[in-house]
PDB file of C-alpha atoms and ligand atoms in Angstrom:
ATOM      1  CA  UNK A   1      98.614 112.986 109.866  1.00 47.00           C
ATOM      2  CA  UNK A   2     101.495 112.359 107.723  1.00 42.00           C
ATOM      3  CA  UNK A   3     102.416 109.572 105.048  1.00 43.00           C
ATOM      4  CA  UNK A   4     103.987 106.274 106.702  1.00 42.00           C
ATOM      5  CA  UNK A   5     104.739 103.067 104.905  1.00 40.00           C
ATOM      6  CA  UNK A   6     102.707  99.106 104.963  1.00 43.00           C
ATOM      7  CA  UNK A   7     106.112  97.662 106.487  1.00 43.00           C
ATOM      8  CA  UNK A   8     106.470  99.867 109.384  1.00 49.00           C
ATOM      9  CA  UNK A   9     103.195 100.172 111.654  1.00 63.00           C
ATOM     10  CA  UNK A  10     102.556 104.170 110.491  1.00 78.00           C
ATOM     11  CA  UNK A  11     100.573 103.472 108.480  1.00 88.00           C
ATOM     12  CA  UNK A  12      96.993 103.669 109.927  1.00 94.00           C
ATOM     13  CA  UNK A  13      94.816 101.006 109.392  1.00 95.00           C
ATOM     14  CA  UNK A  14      91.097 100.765 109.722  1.00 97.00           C
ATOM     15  CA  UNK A  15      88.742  98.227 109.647  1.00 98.00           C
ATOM     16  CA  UNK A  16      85.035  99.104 109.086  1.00 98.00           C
ATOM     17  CA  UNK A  17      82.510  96.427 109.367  1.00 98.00           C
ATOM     18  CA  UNK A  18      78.967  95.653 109.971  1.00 97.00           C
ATOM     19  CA  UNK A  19      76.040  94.190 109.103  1.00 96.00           C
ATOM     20  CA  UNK A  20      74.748  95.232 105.492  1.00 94.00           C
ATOM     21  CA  UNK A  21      72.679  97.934 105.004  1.00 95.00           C
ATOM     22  CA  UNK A  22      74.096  99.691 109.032  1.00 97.00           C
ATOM     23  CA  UNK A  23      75.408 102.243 106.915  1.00 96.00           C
ATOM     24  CA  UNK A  24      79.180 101.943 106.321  1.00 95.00           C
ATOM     25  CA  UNK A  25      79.621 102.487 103.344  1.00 94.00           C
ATOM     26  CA  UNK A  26      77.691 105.873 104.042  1.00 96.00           C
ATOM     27  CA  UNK A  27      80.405 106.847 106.788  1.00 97.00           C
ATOM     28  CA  UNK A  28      83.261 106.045 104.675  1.00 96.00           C
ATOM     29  CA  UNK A  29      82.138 108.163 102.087  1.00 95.00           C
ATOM     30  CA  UNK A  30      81.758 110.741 104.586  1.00 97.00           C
ATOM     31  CA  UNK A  31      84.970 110.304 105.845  1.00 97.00           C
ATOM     32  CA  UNK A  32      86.834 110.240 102.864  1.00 96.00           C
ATOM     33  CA  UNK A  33      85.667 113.518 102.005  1.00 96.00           C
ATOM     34  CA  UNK A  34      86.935 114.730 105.218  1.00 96.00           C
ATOM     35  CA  UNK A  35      90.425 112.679 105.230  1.00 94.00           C
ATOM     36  CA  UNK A  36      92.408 113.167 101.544  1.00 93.00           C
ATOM     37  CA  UNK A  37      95.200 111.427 103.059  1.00 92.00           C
ATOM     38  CA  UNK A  38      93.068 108.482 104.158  1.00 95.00           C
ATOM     39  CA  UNK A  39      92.291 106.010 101.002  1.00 94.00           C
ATOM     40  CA  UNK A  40      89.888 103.172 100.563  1.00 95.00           C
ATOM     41  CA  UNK A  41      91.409  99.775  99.941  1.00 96.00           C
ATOM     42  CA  UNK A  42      88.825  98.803  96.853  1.00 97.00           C
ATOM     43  CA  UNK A  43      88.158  95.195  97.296  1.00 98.00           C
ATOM     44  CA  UNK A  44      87.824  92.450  94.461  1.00 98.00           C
ATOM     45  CA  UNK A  45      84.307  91.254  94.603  1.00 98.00           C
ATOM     46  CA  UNK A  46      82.615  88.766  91.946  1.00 98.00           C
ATOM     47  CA  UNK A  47      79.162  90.201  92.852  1.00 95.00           C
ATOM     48  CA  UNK A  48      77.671  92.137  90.009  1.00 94.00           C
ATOM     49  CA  UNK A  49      78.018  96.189  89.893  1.00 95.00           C
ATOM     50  CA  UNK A  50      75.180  97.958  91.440  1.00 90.00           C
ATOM     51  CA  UNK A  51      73.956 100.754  89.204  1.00 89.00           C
ATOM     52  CA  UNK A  52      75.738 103.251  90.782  1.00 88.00           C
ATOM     53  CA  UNK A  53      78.788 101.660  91.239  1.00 93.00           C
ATOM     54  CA  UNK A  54      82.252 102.092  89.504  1.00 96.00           C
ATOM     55  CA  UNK A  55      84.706  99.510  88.702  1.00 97.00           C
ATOM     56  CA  UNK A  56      87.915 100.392  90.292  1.00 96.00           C
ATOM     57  CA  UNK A  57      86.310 102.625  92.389  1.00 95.00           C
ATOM     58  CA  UNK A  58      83.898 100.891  94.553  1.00 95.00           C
ATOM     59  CA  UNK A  59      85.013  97.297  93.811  1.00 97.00           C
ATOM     60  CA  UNK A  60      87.196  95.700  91.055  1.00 98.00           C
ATOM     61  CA  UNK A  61      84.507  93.526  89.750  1.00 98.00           C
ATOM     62  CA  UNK A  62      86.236  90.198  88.801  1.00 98.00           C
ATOM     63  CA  UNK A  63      84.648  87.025  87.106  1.00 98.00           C
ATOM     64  CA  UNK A  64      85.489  84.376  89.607  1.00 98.00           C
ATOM     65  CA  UNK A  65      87.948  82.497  87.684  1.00 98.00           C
ATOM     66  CA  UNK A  66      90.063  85.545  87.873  1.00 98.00           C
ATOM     67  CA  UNK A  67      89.159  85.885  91.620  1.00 98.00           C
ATOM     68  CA  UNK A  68      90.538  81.820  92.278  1.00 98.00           C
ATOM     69  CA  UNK A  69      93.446  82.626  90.237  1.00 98.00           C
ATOM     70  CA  UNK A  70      94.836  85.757  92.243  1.00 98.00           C
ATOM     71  CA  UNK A  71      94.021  83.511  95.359  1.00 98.00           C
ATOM     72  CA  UNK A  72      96.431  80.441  94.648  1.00 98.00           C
ATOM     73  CA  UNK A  73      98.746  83.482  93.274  1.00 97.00           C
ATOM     74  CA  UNK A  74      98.804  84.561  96.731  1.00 97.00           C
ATOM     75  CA  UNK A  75      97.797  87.839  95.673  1.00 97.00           C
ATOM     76  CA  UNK A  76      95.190  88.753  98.163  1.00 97.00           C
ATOM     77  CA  UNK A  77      96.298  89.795 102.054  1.00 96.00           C
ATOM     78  CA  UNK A  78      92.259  88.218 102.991  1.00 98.00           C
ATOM     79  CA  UNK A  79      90.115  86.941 101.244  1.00 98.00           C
ATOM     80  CA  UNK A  80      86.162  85.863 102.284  1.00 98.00           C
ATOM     81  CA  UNK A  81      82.902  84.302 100.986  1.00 97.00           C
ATOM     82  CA  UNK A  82      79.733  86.510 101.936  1.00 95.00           C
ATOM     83  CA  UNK A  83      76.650  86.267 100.830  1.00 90.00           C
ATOM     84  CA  UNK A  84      77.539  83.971  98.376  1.00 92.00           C
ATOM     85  CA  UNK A  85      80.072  85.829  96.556  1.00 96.00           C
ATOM     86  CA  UNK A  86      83.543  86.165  97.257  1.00 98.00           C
ATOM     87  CA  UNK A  87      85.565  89.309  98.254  1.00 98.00           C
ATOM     88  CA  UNK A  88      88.818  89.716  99.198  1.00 98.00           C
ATOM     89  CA  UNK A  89      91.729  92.667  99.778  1.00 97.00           C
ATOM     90  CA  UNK A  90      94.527  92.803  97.350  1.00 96.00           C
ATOM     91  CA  UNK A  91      98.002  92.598  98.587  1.00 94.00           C
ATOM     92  CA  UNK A  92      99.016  95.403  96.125  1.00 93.00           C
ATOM     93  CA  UNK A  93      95.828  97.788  97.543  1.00 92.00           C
ATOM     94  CA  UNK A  94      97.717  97.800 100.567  1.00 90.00           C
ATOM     95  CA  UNK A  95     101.104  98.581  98.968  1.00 88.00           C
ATOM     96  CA  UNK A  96      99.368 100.959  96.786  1.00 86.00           C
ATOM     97  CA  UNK A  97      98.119 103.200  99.585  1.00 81.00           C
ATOM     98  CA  UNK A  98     101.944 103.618 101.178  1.00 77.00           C
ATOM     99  CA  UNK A  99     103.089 104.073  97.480  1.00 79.00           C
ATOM    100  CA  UNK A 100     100.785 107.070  97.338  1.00 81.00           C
ATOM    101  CA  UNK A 101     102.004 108.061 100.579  1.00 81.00           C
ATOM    102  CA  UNK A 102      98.195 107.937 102.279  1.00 86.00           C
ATOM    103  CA  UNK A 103      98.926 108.339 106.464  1.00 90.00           C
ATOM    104  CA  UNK A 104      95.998 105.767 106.779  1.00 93.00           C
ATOM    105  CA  UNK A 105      93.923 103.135 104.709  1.00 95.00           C
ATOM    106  CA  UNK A 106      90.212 102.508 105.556  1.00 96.00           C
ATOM    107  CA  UNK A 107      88.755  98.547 104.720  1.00 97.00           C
ATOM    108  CA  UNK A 108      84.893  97.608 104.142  1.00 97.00           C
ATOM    109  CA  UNK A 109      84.908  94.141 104.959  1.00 97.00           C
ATOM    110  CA  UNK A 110      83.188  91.581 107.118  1.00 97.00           C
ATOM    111  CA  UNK A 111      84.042  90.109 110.319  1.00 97.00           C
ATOM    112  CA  UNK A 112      86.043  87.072 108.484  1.00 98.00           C
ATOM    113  CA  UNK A 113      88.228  89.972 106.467  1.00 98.00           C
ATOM    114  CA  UNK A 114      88.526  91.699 109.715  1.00 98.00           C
ATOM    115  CA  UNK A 115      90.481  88.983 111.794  1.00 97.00           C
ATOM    116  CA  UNK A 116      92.513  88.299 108.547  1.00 97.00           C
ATOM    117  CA  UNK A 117      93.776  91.828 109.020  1.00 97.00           C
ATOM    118  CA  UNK A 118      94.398  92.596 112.469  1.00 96.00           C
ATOM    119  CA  UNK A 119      96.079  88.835 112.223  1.00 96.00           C
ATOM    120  CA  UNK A 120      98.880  90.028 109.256  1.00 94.00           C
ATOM    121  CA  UNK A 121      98.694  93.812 111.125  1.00 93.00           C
ATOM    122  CA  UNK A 122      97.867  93.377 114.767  1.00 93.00           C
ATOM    123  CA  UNK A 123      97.950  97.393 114.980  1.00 92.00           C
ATOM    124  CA  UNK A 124      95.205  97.630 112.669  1.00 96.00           C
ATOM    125  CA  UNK A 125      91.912  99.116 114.557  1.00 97.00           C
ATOM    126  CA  UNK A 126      88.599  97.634 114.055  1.00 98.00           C
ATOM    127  CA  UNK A 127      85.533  99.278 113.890  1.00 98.00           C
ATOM    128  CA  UNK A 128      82.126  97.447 114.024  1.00 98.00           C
ATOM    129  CA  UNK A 129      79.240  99.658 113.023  1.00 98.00           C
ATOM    130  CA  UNK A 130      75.538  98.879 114.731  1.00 98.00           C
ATOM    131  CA  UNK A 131      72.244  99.675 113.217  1.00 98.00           C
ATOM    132  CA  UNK A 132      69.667 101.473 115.548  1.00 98.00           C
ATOM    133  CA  UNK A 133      67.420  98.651 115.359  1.00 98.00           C
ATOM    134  CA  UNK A 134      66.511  95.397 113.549  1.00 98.00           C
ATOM    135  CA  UNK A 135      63.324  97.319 111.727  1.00 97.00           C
ATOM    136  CA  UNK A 136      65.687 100.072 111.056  1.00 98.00           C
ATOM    137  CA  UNK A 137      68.437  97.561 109.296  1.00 97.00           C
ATOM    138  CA  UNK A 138      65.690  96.112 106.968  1.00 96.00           C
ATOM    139  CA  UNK A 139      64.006  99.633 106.518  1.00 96.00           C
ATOM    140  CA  UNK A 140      68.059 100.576 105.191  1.00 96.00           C
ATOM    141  CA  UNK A 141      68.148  97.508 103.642  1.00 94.00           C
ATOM    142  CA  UNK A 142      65.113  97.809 101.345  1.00 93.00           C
ATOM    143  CA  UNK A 143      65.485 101.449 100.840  1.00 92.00           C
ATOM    144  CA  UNK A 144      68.659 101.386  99.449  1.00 87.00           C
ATOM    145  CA  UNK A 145      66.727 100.410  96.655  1.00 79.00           C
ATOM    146  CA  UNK A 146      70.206  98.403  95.285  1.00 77.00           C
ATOM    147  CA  UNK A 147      69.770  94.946  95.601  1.00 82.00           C
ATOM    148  CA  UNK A 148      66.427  92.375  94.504  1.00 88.00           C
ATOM    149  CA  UNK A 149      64.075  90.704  97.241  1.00 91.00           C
ATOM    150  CA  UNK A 150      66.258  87.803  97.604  1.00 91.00           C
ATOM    151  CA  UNK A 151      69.436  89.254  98.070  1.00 88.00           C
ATOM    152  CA  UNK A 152      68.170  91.718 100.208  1.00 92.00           C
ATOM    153  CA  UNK A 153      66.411  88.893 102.757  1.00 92.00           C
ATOM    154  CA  UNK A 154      69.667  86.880 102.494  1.00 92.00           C
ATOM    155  CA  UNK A 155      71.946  89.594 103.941  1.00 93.00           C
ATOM    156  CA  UNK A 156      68.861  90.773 106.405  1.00 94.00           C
ATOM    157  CA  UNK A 157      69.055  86.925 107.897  1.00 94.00           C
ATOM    158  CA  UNK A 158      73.204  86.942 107.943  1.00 95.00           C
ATOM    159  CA  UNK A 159      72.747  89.926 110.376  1.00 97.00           C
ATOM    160  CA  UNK A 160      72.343  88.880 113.672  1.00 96.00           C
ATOM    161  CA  UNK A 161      75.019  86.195 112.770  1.00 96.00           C
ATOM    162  CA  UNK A 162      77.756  89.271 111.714  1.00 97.00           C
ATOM    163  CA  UNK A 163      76.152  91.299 114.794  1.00 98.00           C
ATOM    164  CA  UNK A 164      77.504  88.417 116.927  1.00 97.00           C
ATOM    165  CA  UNK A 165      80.936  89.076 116.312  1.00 98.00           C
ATOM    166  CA  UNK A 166      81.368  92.394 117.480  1.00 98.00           C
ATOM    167  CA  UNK A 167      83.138  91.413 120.605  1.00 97.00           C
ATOM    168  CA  UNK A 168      86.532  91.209 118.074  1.00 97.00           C
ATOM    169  CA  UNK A 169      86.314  94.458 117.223  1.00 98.00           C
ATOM    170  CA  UNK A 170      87.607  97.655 119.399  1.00 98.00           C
ATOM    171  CA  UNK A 171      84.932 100.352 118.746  1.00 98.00           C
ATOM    172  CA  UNK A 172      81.419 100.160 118.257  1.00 98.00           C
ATOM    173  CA  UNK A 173      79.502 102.876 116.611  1.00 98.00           C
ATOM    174  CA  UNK A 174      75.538 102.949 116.957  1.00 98.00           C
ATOM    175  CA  UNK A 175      74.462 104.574 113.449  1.00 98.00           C
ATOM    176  CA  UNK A 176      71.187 106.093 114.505  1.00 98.00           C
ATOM    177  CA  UNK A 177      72.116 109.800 113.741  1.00 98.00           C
ATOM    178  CA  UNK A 178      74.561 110.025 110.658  1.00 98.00           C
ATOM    179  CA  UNK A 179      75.771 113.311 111.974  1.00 98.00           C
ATOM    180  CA  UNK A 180      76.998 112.277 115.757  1.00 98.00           C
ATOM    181  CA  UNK A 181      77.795 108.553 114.014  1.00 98.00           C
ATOM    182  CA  UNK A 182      80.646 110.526 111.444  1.00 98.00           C
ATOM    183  CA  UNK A 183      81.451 112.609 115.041  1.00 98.00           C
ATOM    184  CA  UNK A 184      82.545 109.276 116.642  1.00 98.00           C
ATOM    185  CA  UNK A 185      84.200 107.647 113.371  1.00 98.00           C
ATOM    186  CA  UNK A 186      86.174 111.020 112.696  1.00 97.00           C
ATOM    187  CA  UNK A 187      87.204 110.644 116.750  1.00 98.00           C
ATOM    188  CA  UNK A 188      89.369 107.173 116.252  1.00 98.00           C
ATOM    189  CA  UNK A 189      91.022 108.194 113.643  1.00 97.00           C
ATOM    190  CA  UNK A 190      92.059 110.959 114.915  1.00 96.00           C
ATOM    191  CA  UNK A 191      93.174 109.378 118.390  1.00 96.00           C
ATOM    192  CA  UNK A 192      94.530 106.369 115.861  1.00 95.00           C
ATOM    193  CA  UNK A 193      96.936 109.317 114.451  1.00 93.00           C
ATOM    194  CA  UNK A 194      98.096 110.516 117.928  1.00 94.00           C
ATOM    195  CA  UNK A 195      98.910 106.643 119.260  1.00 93.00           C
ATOM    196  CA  UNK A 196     102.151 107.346 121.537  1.00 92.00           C
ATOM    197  CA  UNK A 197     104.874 105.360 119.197  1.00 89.00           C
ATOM    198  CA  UNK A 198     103.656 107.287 116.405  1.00 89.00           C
ATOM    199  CA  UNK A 199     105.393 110.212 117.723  1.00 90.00           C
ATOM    200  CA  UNK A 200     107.974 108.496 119.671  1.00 91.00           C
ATOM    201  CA  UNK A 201     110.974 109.667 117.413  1.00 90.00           C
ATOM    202  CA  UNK A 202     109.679 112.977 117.756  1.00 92.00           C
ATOM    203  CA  UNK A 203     109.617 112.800 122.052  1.00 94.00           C
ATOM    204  CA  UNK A 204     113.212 111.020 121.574  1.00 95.00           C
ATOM    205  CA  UNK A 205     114.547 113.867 119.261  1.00 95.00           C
ATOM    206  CA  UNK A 206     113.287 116.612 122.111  1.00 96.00           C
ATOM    207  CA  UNK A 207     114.843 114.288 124.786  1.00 96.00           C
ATOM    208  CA  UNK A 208     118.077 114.616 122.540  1.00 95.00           C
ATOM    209  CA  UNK A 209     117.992 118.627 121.978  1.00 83.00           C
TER     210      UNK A 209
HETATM  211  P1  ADP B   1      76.294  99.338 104.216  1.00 79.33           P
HETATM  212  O1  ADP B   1      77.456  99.893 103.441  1.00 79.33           O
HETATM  213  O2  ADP B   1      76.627  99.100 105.651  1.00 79.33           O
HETATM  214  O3  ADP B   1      75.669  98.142 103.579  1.00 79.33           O
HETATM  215  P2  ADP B   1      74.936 101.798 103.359  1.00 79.33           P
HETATM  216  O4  ADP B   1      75.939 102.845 103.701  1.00 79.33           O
HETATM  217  O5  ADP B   1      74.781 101.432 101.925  1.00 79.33           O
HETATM  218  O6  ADP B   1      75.153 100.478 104.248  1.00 79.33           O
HETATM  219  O7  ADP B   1      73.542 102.293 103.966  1.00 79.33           O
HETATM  220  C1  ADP B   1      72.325 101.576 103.742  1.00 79.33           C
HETATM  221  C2  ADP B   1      71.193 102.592 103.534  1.00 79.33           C
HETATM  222  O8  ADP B   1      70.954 103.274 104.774  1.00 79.33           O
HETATM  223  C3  ADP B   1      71.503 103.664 102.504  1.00 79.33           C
HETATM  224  O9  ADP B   1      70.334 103.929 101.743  1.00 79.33           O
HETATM  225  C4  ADP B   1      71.908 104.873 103.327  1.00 79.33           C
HETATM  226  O10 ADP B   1      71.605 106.093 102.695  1.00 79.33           O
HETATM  227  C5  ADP B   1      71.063 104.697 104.592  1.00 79.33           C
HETATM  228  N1  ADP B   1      71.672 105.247 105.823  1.00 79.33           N
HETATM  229  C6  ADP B   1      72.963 105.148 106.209  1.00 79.33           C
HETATM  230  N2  ADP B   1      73.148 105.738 107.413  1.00 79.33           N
HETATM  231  C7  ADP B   1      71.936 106.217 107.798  1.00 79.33           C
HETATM  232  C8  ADP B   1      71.465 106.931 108.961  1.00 79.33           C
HETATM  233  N3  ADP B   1      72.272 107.276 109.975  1.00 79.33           N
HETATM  234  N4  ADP B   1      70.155 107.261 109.015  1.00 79.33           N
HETATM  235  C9  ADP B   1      69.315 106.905 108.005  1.00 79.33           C
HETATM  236  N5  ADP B   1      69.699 106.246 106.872  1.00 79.33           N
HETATM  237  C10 ADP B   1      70.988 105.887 106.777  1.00 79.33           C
HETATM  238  P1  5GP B   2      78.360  94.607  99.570  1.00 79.33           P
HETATM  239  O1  5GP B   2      78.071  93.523  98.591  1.00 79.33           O
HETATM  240  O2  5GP B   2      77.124  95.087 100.301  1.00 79.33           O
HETATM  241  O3  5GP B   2      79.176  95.729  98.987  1.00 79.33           O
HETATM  242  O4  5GP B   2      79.292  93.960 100.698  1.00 79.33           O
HETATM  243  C1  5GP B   2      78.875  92.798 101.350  1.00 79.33           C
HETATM  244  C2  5GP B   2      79.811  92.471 102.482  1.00 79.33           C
HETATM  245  O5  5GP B   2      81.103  92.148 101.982  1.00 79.33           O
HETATM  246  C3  5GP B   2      80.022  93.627 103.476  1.00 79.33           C
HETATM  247  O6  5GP B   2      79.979  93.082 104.785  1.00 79.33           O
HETATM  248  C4  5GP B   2      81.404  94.132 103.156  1.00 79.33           C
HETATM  249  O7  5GP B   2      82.050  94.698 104.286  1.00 79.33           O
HETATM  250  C5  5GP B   2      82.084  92.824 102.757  1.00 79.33           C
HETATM  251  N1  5GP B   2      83.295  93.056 101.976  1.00 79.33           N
HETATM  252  C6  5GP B   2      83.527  93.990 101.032  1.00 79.33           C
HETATM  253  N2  5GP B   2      84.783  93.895 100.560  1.00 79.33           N
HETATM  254  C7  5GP B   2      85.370  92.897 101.249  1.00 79.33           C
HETATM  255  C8  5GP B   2      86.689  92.311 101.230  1.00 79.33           C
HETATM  256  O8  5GP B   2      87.581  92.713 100.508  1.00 79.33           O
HETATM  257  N3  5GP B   2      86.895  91.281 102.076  1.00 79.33           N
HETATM  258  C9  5GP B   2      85.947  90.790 102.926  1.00 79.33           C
HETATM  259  N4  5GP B   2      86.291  89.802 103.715  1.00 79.33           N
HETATM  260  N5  5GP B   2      84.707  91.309 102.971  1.00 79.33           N
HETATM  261  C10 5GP B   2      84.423  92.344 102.140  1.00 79.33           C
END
């Protein structure tokens, strides 16, 4: 893969969702390590840290007042309300990755986030992850160990709801096996890096020689 730039389309763009607790945030990770010259676009969020969590890293945990005020700045390229708290994607994450000179940039956000997106970068590709099973999702869910009982039955009921947008998205992945699950992820990138007008300057500079 090599670096590209947020104003042309090089740059790839990713879109993970799914319902909480499916495991996304799991894969990512995964792929991260795999990727260096993939980053994560870290989200603003005014939900409060989980204990594991780093500020900057995993989210840039904002009160909301500072969240409302970077939205009538204009600041963020999406912006969402789920469960209850709002999220949203910087506009300077996304200049940040081309800055750094990242070939691709990978987003955690829900279905609203993803149309937002694909709707400012239609070449963006969006990937929906699928739990194995509804048991599974709350078995996830409450061994995660992260959030308390409420929270925890509030995103459980939201599922089927965020389940019943996949039909926007372009892949599907069914996490059942983490192993074969990373296997597939790893795959669209890697096809997302070989798209035909990625290369087309290359094929036209053959043509030429
Ligand atoms: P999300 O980011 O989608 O909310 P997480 O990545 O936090 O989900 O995963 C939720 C829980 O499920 C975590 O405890 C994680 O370790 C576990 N998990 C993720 N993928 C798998 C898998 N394939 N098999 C079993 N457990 C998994
Ligand atoms: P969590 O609180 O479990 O980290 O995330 C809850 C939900 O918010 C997940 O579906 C996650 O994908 C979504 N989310 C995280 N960051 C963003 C964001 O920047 N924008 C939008 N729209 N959703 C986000």
């Amino acid at each position: 893969m090599s670096a590209a730039s947020s104003t042309d389309p090089g740059l790839i763009l990713v879109i993970i969702s799914s319902p909480s607790g499916a495991g996304k945030t799991t894969l990512t990770h995964r792929l991260l390590q795999e990727f260096p010259d993939l980053r994560f676009s870290v989200s603003h969020t005014t939900r409060k840290p989980r204990p594991n969590e780093v500020d900057g890293q995993d989210y840039h945990f904002v009160s909301e007042e500072a969240f409302r005020k970077l939205v009538d700045e204009g600041g963020f390229a999406e912006w969402a309300v789920v469960h209850g708290n709002l999220y949203g994607t910087s506009v300077s994450e996304i200049d940040r990755a081309s800055a750094a000179g990242k070939a691709g940039l990978l987003f955690d956000v829900d279905y609203q986030g993803a149309r937002q997106i694909k709707e400012k970068f239609p070449h963006a590709v969006g990937v929906f992850i699928l739990p194995p099973s509804m048991e599974e999702l709350r078995r996830r869910l409450d061994g995660r160990g992260s959030d308390d009982a409420k929270s925890r039955k509030r995103r459980f009921e939201k599922a089927r709801e965020e389940i019943g947008h996949y039909p926007f998205f372009d892949y599907m992945i069914v996490n059942d096996d983490l192993q074969r699950a990373l296997a597939e992820l790893r795959g669209i990138v890697l096809a997302e890096g070989c798209r035909q007008w990625r290369a087309a300057a290359k094929a036209e500079a053959l043509l030429k020689g």
